[in-house]
């Protein structure tokens, strides 16, 4: 229900629909859909176990199995088709760069990612030329022409006030000169390196998500089996009580 509430709030507070073009799915709608599905799934499991309803328990077990298999398939496909995944991530990042100024939430997300991973742009800092404000063409009248966002800039020790114009004209410089002021490496390579260096952590997270699902599937099937055994026992007792020779 929290996920549904957050999704509804995000949907109602959205100011620019153009910013959604950078993502394959609207995050607000995704939160609402996932929240509703989680609520329905847990409702089936909770009520099914309390009321010992075989139909609800089997629905819960089946849905949980499907979710687990989809997660497993997504992980395998992502590993096998890593090049296509990389291309899709590159496309999403480039689209996000295009719509950087269209939505404040998207802007803050990109700035956070670039500062967190110490990167700039998708492949390199010159990817920011995809944005109409940072475009480096001669006919661009923007004051931010050939610039990059401040989140691309190298941190300055003991800086009390953030210099939001530190990336001014950086796209016009070559890699060596620009690297003295900003991050020149793209975020895609940084993200791939981070994944490779944290494979054990990611594996632990995946295992932590998989184990409760498997336990839920197992326990629901055990409970269904016990309920069926109780029903058979009750039917057996009723038959023998109706038998005059019993």
CSV table of N, CA, C and O in Angstrom, one decimal, residues 88-193:
chain,number,residue,atom,x,y,z
A,88,UNK,N,20.7,-0.9,-24.2
A,88,UNK,CA,19.4,-0.3,-23.7
A,88,UNK,C,19.7,0.7,-22.6
A,88,UNK,O,19.0,1.8,-22.6
A,89,UNK,N,20.6,0.4,-21.7
A,89,UNK,CA,21.0,1.3,-20.7
A,89,UNK,C,21.6,2.6,-21.3
A,89,UNK,O,21.2,3.7,-20.8
A,90,UNK,N,22.4,2.5,-22.3
A,90,UNK,CA,22.9,3.6,-23.0
A,90,UNK,C,21.8,4.5,-23.6
A,90,UNK,O,21.9,5.7,-23.5
A,91,UNK,N,20.8,3.8,-24.2
A,91,UNK,CA,19.7,4.6,-24.8
A,91,UNK,C,18.9,5.3,-23.7
A,91,UNK,O,18.5,6.5,-23.9
A,92,UNK,N,18.7,4.7,-22.6
A,92,UNK,CA,18.0,5.3,-21.5
A,92,UNK,C,18.7,6.5,-20.9
A,92,UNK,O,18.1,7.6,-20.7
A,93,UNK,N,20.0,6.4,-20.8
A,93,UNK,CA,20.8,7.5,-20.3
A,93,UNK,C,20.9,8.6,-21.2
A,93,UNK,O,20.7,9.8,-20.9
A,94,UNK,N,21.0,8.3,-22.5
A,94,UNK,CA,21.0,9.4,-23.5
A,94,UNK,C,19.7,10.1,-23.6
A,94,UNK,O,19.7,11.4,-23.7
A,95,UNK,N,18.6,9.4,-23.5
A,95,UNK,CA,17.3,10.1,-23.4
A,95,UNK,C,17.1,10.9,-22.2
A,95,UNK,O,16.5,12.0,-22.2
A,96,UNK,N,17.7,10.4,-21.1
A,96,UNK,CA,17.6,11.2,-19.8
A,96,UNK,C,18.4,12.5,-20.0
A,96,UNK,O,18.0,13.5,-19.5
A,97,UNK,N,19.5,12.4,-20.7
A,97,UNK,CA,20.3,13.6,-20.9
A,97,UNK,C,19.5,14.6,-21.7
A,97,UNK,O,19.6,15.8,-21.5
A,98,UNK,N,18.8,14.1,-22.7
A,98,UNK,CA,18.0,15.0,-23.6
A,98,UNK,C,17.0,15.8,-22.8
A,98,UNK,O,16.7,17.0,-23.0
A,99,UNK,N,16.4,15.1,-21.8
A,99,UNK,CA,15.3,15.7,-21.0
A,99,UNK,C,15.8,16.2,-19.6
A,99,UNK,O,15.0,16.3,-18.7
A,100,UNK,N,17.1,16.5,-19.5
A,100,UNK,CA,17.7,16.8,-18.2
A,100,UNK,C,17.0,18.0,-17.6
A,100,UNK,O,16.7,18.1,-16.4
A,101,UNK,N,16.6,19.0,-18.4
A,101,UNK,CA,16.1,20.3,-17.9
A,101,UNK,C,14.5,20.2,-17.8
A,101,UNK,O,13.9,21.2,-17.4
A,102,UNK,N,13.9,19.2,-18.3
A,102,UNK,CA,12.5,19.1,-18.4
A,102,UNK,C,11.8,18.8,-17.0
A,102,UNK,O,10.6,19.1,-16.9
A,103,UNK,N,12.5,18.1,-16.1
A,103,UNK,CA,11.9,17.7,-14.9
A,103,UNK,C,12.9,17.8,-13.8
A,103,UNK,O,14.0,17.2,-13.9
A,104,UNK,N,12.6,18.4,-12.7
A,104,UNK,CA,13.5,18.6,-11.6
A,104,UNK,C,13.9,17.3,-10.9
A,104,UNK,O,15.1,17.1,-10.5
A,105,UNK,N,12.9,16.3,-10.8
A,105,UNK,CA,13.3,15.0,-10.2
A,105,UNK,C,14.3,14.3,-11.0
A,105,UNK,O,15.2,13.7,-10.5
A,106,UNK,N,14.1,14.3,-12.4
A,106,UNK,CA,15.0,13.6,-13.3
A,106,UNK,C,16.4,14.3,-13.2
A,106,UNK,O,17.4,13.6,-13.2
A,107,UNK,N,16.4,15.6,-13.1
A,107,UNK,CA,17.7,16.4,-13.0
A,107,UNK,C,18.4,16.0,-11.7
A,107,UNK,O,19.6,15.7,-11.8
A,108,UNK,N,17.7,15.9,-10.6
A,108,UNK,CA,18.3,15.5,-9.3
A,108,UNK,C,18.8,14.1,-9.4
A,108,UNK,O,19.9,13.8,-8.8
A,109,UNK,N,18.1,13.2,-10.1
A,109,UNK,CA,18.5,11.8,-10.2
A,109,UNK,C,19.8,11.7,-11.0
A,109,UNK,O,20.7,11.0,-10.6
A,110,UNK,N,19.9,12.4,-12.1
A,110,UNK,CA,21.1,12.4,-12.9
A,110,UNK,C,22.3,13.0,-12.2
A,110,UNK,O,23.4,12.4,-12.2
A,111,UNK,N,22.1,14.1,-11.5
A,111,UNK,CA,23.1,14.7,-10.7
A,111,UNK,C,23.6,13.8,-9.6
A,111,UNK,O,24.8,13.7,-9.4
A,112,UNK,N,22.7,13.1,-8.9
A,112,UNK,CA,23.1,12.2,-7.9
A,112,UNK,C,23.9,11.0,-8.5
A,112,UNK,O,25.0,10.6,-7.9
A,113,UNK,N,23.5,10.5,-9.6
A,113,UNK,CA,24.2,9.4,-10.2
A,113,UNK,C,25.6,9.8,-10.7
A,113,UNK,O,26.6,9.0,-10.5
A,114,UNK,N,25.8,11.0,-11.2
A,114,UNK,CA,27.1,11.4,-11.7
A,114,UNK,C,28.0,11.7,-10.6
A,114,UNK,O,29.2,11.4,-10.7
A,115,UNK,N,27.5,12.2,-9.5
A,115,UNK,CA,28.4,12.5,-8.3
A,115,UNK,C,28.7,11.2,-7.6
A,115,UNK,O,29.8,11.0,-7.1
A,116,UNK,N,27.7,10.3,-7.5
A,116,UNK,CA,27.9,9.0,-6.8
A,116,UNK,C,29.0,8.1,-7.6
A,116,UNK,O,29.8,7.5,-6.9
A,117,UNK,N,28.9,8.1,-8.9
A,117,UNK,CA,29.8,7.2,-9.7
A,117,UNK,C,30.9,7.9,-10.3
A,117,UNK,O,31.7,7.3,-11.0
A,118,UNK,N,31.1,9.2,-10.0
A,118,UNK,CA,32.2,10.0,-10.4
A,118,UNK,C,32.3,9.9,-12.0
A,118,UNK,O,33.3,9.6,-12.5
A,119,UNK,N,31.2,10.3,-12.6
A,119,UNK,CA,31.2,10.1,-14.1
A,119,UNK,C,30.5,11.3,-14.7
A,119,UNK,O,29.9,12.2,-14.0
A,120,UNK,N,30.4,11.4,-16.0
A,120,UNK,CA,29.8,12.5,-16.7
A,120,UNK,C,29.3,12.0,-18.1
A,120,UNK,O,30.1,11.5,-18.9
A,121,UNK,N,28.0,12.0,-18.3
A,121,UNK,CA,27.4,11.6,-19.6
A,121,UNK,C,27.3,10.1,-19.6
A,121,UNK,O,27.5,9.4,-18.6
A,122,UNK,N,26.9,9.6,-20.8
A,122,UNK,CA,26.8,8.1,-21.0
A,122,UNK,C,28.1,7.5,-21.3
A,122,UNK,O,28.6,6.7,-20.5
A,123,UNK,N,28.6,7.8,-22.5
A,123,UNK,CA,29.9,7.2,-22.9
A,123,UNK,C,31.1,8.2,-22.4
A,123,UNK,O,32.1,7.7,-22.0
A,124,UNK,N,30.8,9.5,-22.6
A,124,UNK,CA,31.8,10.5,-22.2
A,124,UNK,C,31.1,11.8,-21.9
A,124,UNK,O,29.9,11.9,-22.0
A,125,UNK,N,31.8,12.8,-21.4
A,125,UNK,CA,31.2,14.0,-21.1
A,125,UNK,C,30.7,14.8,-22.3
A,125,UNK,O,29.8,15.6,-22.1
A,126,UNK,N,31.1,14.4,-23.4
A,126,UNK,CA,30.6,15.1,-24.6
A,126,UNK,C,29.2,14.6,-25.0
A,126,UNK,O,28.6,15.2,-26.0
A,127,UNK,N,28.7,13.6,-24.4
A,127,UNK,CA,27.3,13.2,-24.6
A,127,UNK,C,26.3,14.3,-24.2
A,127,UNK,O,25.2,14.3,-24.7
A,128,UNK,N,26.7,15.2,-23.4
A,128,UNK,CA,25.8,16.3,-23.0
A,128,UNK,C,25.5,17.3,-24.1
A,128,UNK,O,24.6,18.1,-24.0
A,129,UNK,N,26.2,17.1,-25.3
A,129,UNK,CA,25.8,17.9,-26.4
A,129,UNK,C,24.4,17.4,-27.0
A,129,UNK,O,23.9,18.1,-27.8
A,130,UNK,N,23.9,16.3,-26.5
A,130,UNK,CA,22.6,15.8,-26.9
A,130,UNK,C,21.5,16.7,-26.3
A,130,UNK,O,20.4,16.8,-26.9
A,131,UNK,N,21.8,17.4,-25.3
A,131,UNK,CA,20.8,18.3,-24.6
A,131,UNK,C,20.8,19.6,-25.3
A,131,UNK,O,21.9,20.2,-25.7
A,132,UNK,N,19.6,20.2,-25.6
A,132,UNK,CA,19.5,21.4,-26.4
A,132,UNK,C,20.2,22.6,-25.7
A,132,UNK,O,20.6,23.6,-26.3
A,133,UNK,N,20.3,22.6,-24.3
A,133,UNK,CA,20.9,23.7,-23.6
A,133,UNK,C,22.4,23.6,-23.6
A,133,UNK,O,23.1,24.6,-23.6
A,134,UNK,N,22.9,22.3,-23.6
A,134,UNK,CA,24.4,22.1,-23.5
A,134,UNK,C,25.0,21.8,-24.9
A,134,UNK,O,26.2,21.6,-25.0
A,135,UNK,N,24.1,21.8,-25.9
A,135,UNK,CA,24.6,21.5,-27.3
A,135,UNK,C,25.7,22.5,-27.7
A,135,UNK,O,25.7,23.7,-27.4
A,136,UNK,N,26.7,21.9,-28.4
A,136,UNK,CA,27.9,22.6,-28.7
A,136,UNK,C,27.9,23.2,-30.1
A,136,UNK,O,28.9,23.7,-30.6
A,137,UNK,N,26.8,23.2,-30.7
A,137,UNK,CA,26.7,23.8,-32.1
A,137,UNK,C,26.8,25.3,-32.1
A,137,UNK,O,26.5,25.9,-31.1
A,138,UNK,N,27.3,25.9,-33.2
A,138,UNK,CA,27.5,27.3,-33.3
A,138,UNK,C,26.2,28.1,-33.1
A,138,UNK,O,26.2,29.2,-32.6
A,139,UNK,N,25.1,27.6,-33.6
A,139,UNK,CA,23.8,28.3,-33.6
A,139,UNK,C,23.1,28.2,-32.3
A,139,UNK,O,21.9,28.6,-32.2
A,140,UNK,N,23.7,27.6,-31.3
A,140,UNK,CA,23.0,27.4,-30.0
A,140,UNK,C,23.1,28.7,-29.2
A,140,UNK,O,24.2,29.1,-28.8
A,141,UNK,N,22.0,29.4,-28.9
A,141,UNK,CA,22.1,30.7,-28.2
A,141,UNK,C,22.2,30.5,-26.7
A,141,UNK,O,22.3,31.5,-25.9
A,142,UNK,N,22.1,29.3,-26.2
A,142,UNK,CA,22.1,29.1,-24.7
A,142,UNK,C,23.4,29.6,-24.0
A,142,UNK,O,24.4,29.4,-24.6
A,143,UNK,N,23.2,30.1,-22.8
A,143,UNK,CA,24.4,30.4,-22.0
A,143,UNK,C,25.2,29.2,-21.6
A,143,UNK,O,26.4,29.3,-21.2
A,144,UNK,N,24.5,28.0,-21.6
A,144,UNK,CA,25.2,26.8,-21.2
A,144,UNK,C,25.8,26.1,-22.4
A,144,UNK,O,26.1,24.9,-22.2
A,145,UNK,N,25.9,26.7,-23.5
A,145,UNK,CA,26.5,26.1,-24.7
A,145,UNK,C,27.9,25.5,-24.4
A,145,UNK,O,28.7,26.1,-23.8
A,146,UNK,N,28.0,24.2,-24.8
A,146,UNK,CA,29.3,23.5,-24.6
A,146,UNK,C,29.6,23.2,-23.2
A,146,UNK,O,30.8,22.9,-22.9
A,147,UNK,N,28.7,23.3,-22.3
A,147,UNK,CA,28.9,23.1,-20.9
A,147,UNK,C,28.4,21.7,-20.5
A,147,UNK,O,27.9,21.0,-21.3
A,148,UNK,N,28.7,21.4,-19.2
A,148,UNK,CA,28.2,20.2,-18.6
A,148,UNK,C,27.6,20.5,-17.2
A,148,UNK,O,28.0,21.6,-16.7
A,149,UNK,N,26.7,19.7,-16.7
A,149,UNK,CA,26.2,20.0,-15.3
A,149,UNK,C,27.2,20.1,-14.3
A,149,UNK,O,28.3,19.5,-14.4
A,150,UNK,N,26.9,20.8,-13.2
A,150,UNK,CA,27.9,20.9,-12.1
A,150,UNK,C,28.3,19.6,-11.5
A,150,UNK,O,29.3,19.5,-10.8
A,151,UNK,N,27.3,18.6,-11.6
A,151,UNK,CA,27.6,17.3,-11.0
A,151,UNK,C,28.7,16.6,-11.7
A,151,UNK,O,29.2,15.6,-11.1
A,152,UNK,N,29.2,17.1,-12.8
A,152,UNK,CA,30.3,16.5,-13.5
A,152,UNK,C,31.6,17.0,-13.0
A,152,UNK,O,32.7,16.4,-13.3
A,153,UNK,N,31.6,18.1,-12.2
A,153,UNK,CA,32.9,18.7,-11.8
A,153,UNK,C,33.5,17.9,-10.7
A,153,UNK,O,32.9,17.3,-9.8
A,154,UNK,N,34.9,18.0,-10.7
A,154,UNK,CA,35.6,17.3,-9.6
A,154,UNK,C,35.4,18.1,-8.3
A,154,UNK,O,35.3,19.3,-8.3
A,155,UNK,N,35.3,17.3,-7.2
A,155,UNK,CA,35.0,18.0,-5.9
A,155,UNK,C,36.2,18.9,-5.5
A,155,UNK,O,37.3,18.5,-5.6
A,156,UNK,N,35.8,20.0,-4.9
A,156,UNK,CA,36.8,21.0,-4.4
A,156,UNK,C,36.8,20.9,-2.9
A,156,UNK,O,35.8,21.1,-2.3
A,157,UNK,N,38.0,20.6,-2.3
A,157,UNK,CA,38.1,20.5,-0.8
A,157,UNK,C,37.7,21.8,-0.2
A,157,UNK,O,38.0,22.9,-0.6
A,158,UNK,N,37.0,21.7,0.9
A,158,UNK,CA,36.6,22.8,1.8
A,158,UNK,C,35.7,23.9,1.0
A,158,UNK,O,35.8,25.1,1.3
A,159,UNK,N,34.9,23.4,0.1
A,159,UNK,CA,34.1,24.3,-0.7
A,159,UNK,C,32.8,24.5,0.0
A,159,UNK,O,32.0,23.6,0.2
A,160,UNK,N,32.5,25.8,0.4
A,160,UNK,CA,31.3,26.1,1.2
A,160,UNK,C,30.1,26.2,0.3
A,160,UNK,O,29.0,25.8,0.7
A,161,UNK,N,30.3,26.8,-0.9
A,161,UNK,CA,29.2,27.1,-1.8
A,161,UNK,C,29.5,26.3,-3.1
A,161,UNK,O,30.6,26.4,-3.6
A,162,UNK,N,28.5,25.6,-3.6
A,162,UNK,CA,28.7,24.8,-4.8
A,162,UNK,C,28.7,25.8,-6.0
A,162,UNK,O,27.9,26.6,-6.2
A,163,UNK,N,29.8,25.6,-6.9
A,163,UNK,CA,29.9,26.4,-8.1
A,163,UNK,C,29.1,25.7,-9.2
A,163,UNK,O,29.6,24.8,-9.8
A,164,UNK,N,27.9,26.2,-9.5
A,164,UNK,CA,27.1,25.5,-10.5
A,164,UNK,C,27.5,25.8,-11.9
A,164,UNK,O,27.0,25.2,-12.8
A,165,UNK,N,28.5,26.7,-12.1
A,165,UNK,CA,29.0,27.1,-13.4
A,165,UNK,C,30.3,26.5,-13.7
A,165,UNK,O,31.0,26.9,-14.6
A,166,UNK,N,30.7,25.5,-12.8
A,166,UNK,CA,32.1,25.0,-13.0
A,166,UNK,C,32.3,24.2,-14.3
A,166,UNK,O,33.4,24.0,-14.7
A,167,UNK,N,31.2,23.7,-14.9
A,167,UNK,CA,31.3,23.0,-16.1
A,167,UNK,C,31.2,23.8,-17.4
A,167,UNK,O,31.0,23.3,-18.5
A,168,UNK,N,31.3,25.1,-17.2
A,168,UNK,CA,31.2,26.0,-18.4
A,168,UNK,C,32.2,25.8,-19.4
A,168,UNK,O,33.4,25.8,-19.2
A,169,UNK,N,31.8,25.5,-20.7
A,169,UNK,CA,32.7,25.3,-21.8
A,169,UNK,C,33.6,24.1,-21.8
A,169,UNK,O,34.5,24.0,-22.6
A,170,UNK,N,33.2,23.1,-21.0
A,170,UNK,CA,34.1,21.9,-20.9
A,170,UNK,C,34.1,21.0,-22.1
A,170,UNK,O,35.0,20.4,-22.4
A,171,UNK,N,32.9,21.0,-22.8
A,171,UNK,CA,32.9,20.2,-24.0
A,171,UNK,C,33.8,20.7,-25.1
A,171,UNK,O,34.2,19.9,-26.0
A,172,UNK,N,34.2,21.9,-25.1
A,172,UNK,CA,35.1,22.4,-26.1
A,172,UNK,C,36.5,22.1,-25.8
A,172,UNK,O,37.4,22.2,-26.7
A,173,UNK,N,36.8,21.5,-24.6
A,173,UNK,CA,38.2,21.1,-24.3
A,173,UNK,C,38.4,19.6,-24.6
A,173,UNK,O,37.5,18.8,-24.7
A,174,UNK,N,39.7,19.3,-24.8
A,174,UNK,CA,40.0,17.8,-25.0
A,174,UNK,C,39.9,17.1,-23.7
A,174,UNK,O,39.8,17.7,-22.6
A,175,UNK,N,40.1,15.8,-23.8
A,175,UNK,CA,40.0,14.9,-22.6
A,175,UNK,C,41.0,15.3,-21.5
A,175,UNK,O,40.7,15.4,-20.3
A,176,UNK,N,42.2,15.6,-21.9
A,176,UNK,CA,43.3,15.9,-21.0
A,176,UNK,C,43.0,17.1,-20.2
A,176,UNK,O,43.2,17.2,-19.0
A,177,UNK,N,42.6,18.2,-20.9
A,177,UNK,CA,42.4,19.5,-20.3
A,177,UNK,C,41.1,19.4,-19.5
A,177,UNK,O,41.0,20.0,-18.3
A,178,UNK,N,40.1,18.7,-20.0
A,178,UNK,CA,38.8,18.7,-19.3
A,178,UNK,C,38.9,17.8,-18.0
A,178,UNK,O,38.2,18.1,-17.0
A,179,UNK,N,39.8,16.8,-18.0
A,179,UNK,CA,39.9,15.9,-16.9
A,179,UNK,C,40.5,16.6,-15.6
A,179,UNK,O,40.4,16.1,-14.5
A,180,UNK,N,41.0,17.8,-15.8
A,180,UNK,CA,41.5,18.6,-14.7
A,180,UNK,C,40.4,19.3,-13.9
A,180,UNK,O,40.6,19.7,-12.8
A,181,UNK,N,39.2,19.4,-14.6
A,181,UNK,CA,38.1,20.1,-13.9
A,181,UNK,C,36.9,19.2,-13.7
A,181,UNK,O,36.2,19.3,-12.7
A,182,UNK,N,36.6,18.3,-14.6
A,182,UNK,CA,35.4,17.5,-14.6
A,182,UNK,C,35.8,16.0,-14.7
A,182,UNK,O,36.9,15.6,-15.1
A,183,UNK,N,34.8,15.1,-14.4
A,183,UNK,CA,34.9,13.7,-14.7
A,183,UNK,C,34.7,13.5,-16.2
A,183,UNK,O,33.8,14.0,-16.8
A,184,UNK,N,35.6,12.8,-16.9
A,184,UNK,CA,35.5,12.6,-18.3
A,184,UNK,C,35.0,11.2,-18.7
A,184,UNK,O,34.6,11.0,-19.8
A,185,UNK,N,35.0,10.3,-17.7
A,185,UNK,CA,34.6,8.9,-18.0
A,185,UNK,C,33.0,8.9,-18.0
A,185,UNK,O,32.4,9.6,-17.2
A,186,UNK,N,32.5,8.1,-18.9
A,186,UNK,CA,31.0,7.9,-19.0
A,186,UNK,C,30.5,7.1,-17.8
A,186,UNK,O,31.2,6.3,-17.2
A,187,UNK,N,29.2,7.3,-17.5
A,187,UNK,CA,28.5,6.6,-16.4
A,187,UNK,C,28.3,5.1,-16.7
A,187,UNK,O,28.2,4.3,-15.8
A,188,UNK,N,28.2,4.7,-18.0
A,188,UNK,CA,27.9,3.4,-18.3
A,188,UNK,C,29.1,2.5,-17.9
A,188,UNK,O,28.9,1.4,-17.3
A,189,UNK,N,30.3,2.9,-18.3
A,189,UNK,CA,31.5,2.1,-17.9
A,189,UNK,C,31.7,2.1,-16.4
A,189,UNK,O,32.0,1.1,-15.8
A,190,UNK,N,31.4,3.2,-15.7
A,190,UNK,CA,31.5,3.2,-14.3
A,190,UNK,C,30.5,2.3,-13.6
A,190,UNK,O,30.8,1.6,-12.6
A,191,UNK,N,29.3,2.2,-14.2
A,191,UNK,CA,28.2,1.4,-13.7
A,191,UNK,C,28.6,-0.1,-13.9
A,191,UNK,O,28.4,-0.9,-12.9
A,192,UNK,N,29.2,-0.4,-15.0
A,192,UNK,CA,29.6,-1.8,-15.3
A,192,UNK,C,30.7,-2.2,-14.3
A,192,UNK,O,30.7,-3.3,-13.8
A,193,UNK,N,31.7,-1.3,-14.1
A,193,UNK,CA,32.8,-1.6,-13.2
A,193,UNK,C,32.2,-1.8,-11.8
A,193,UNK,O,32.7,-2.6,-11.0
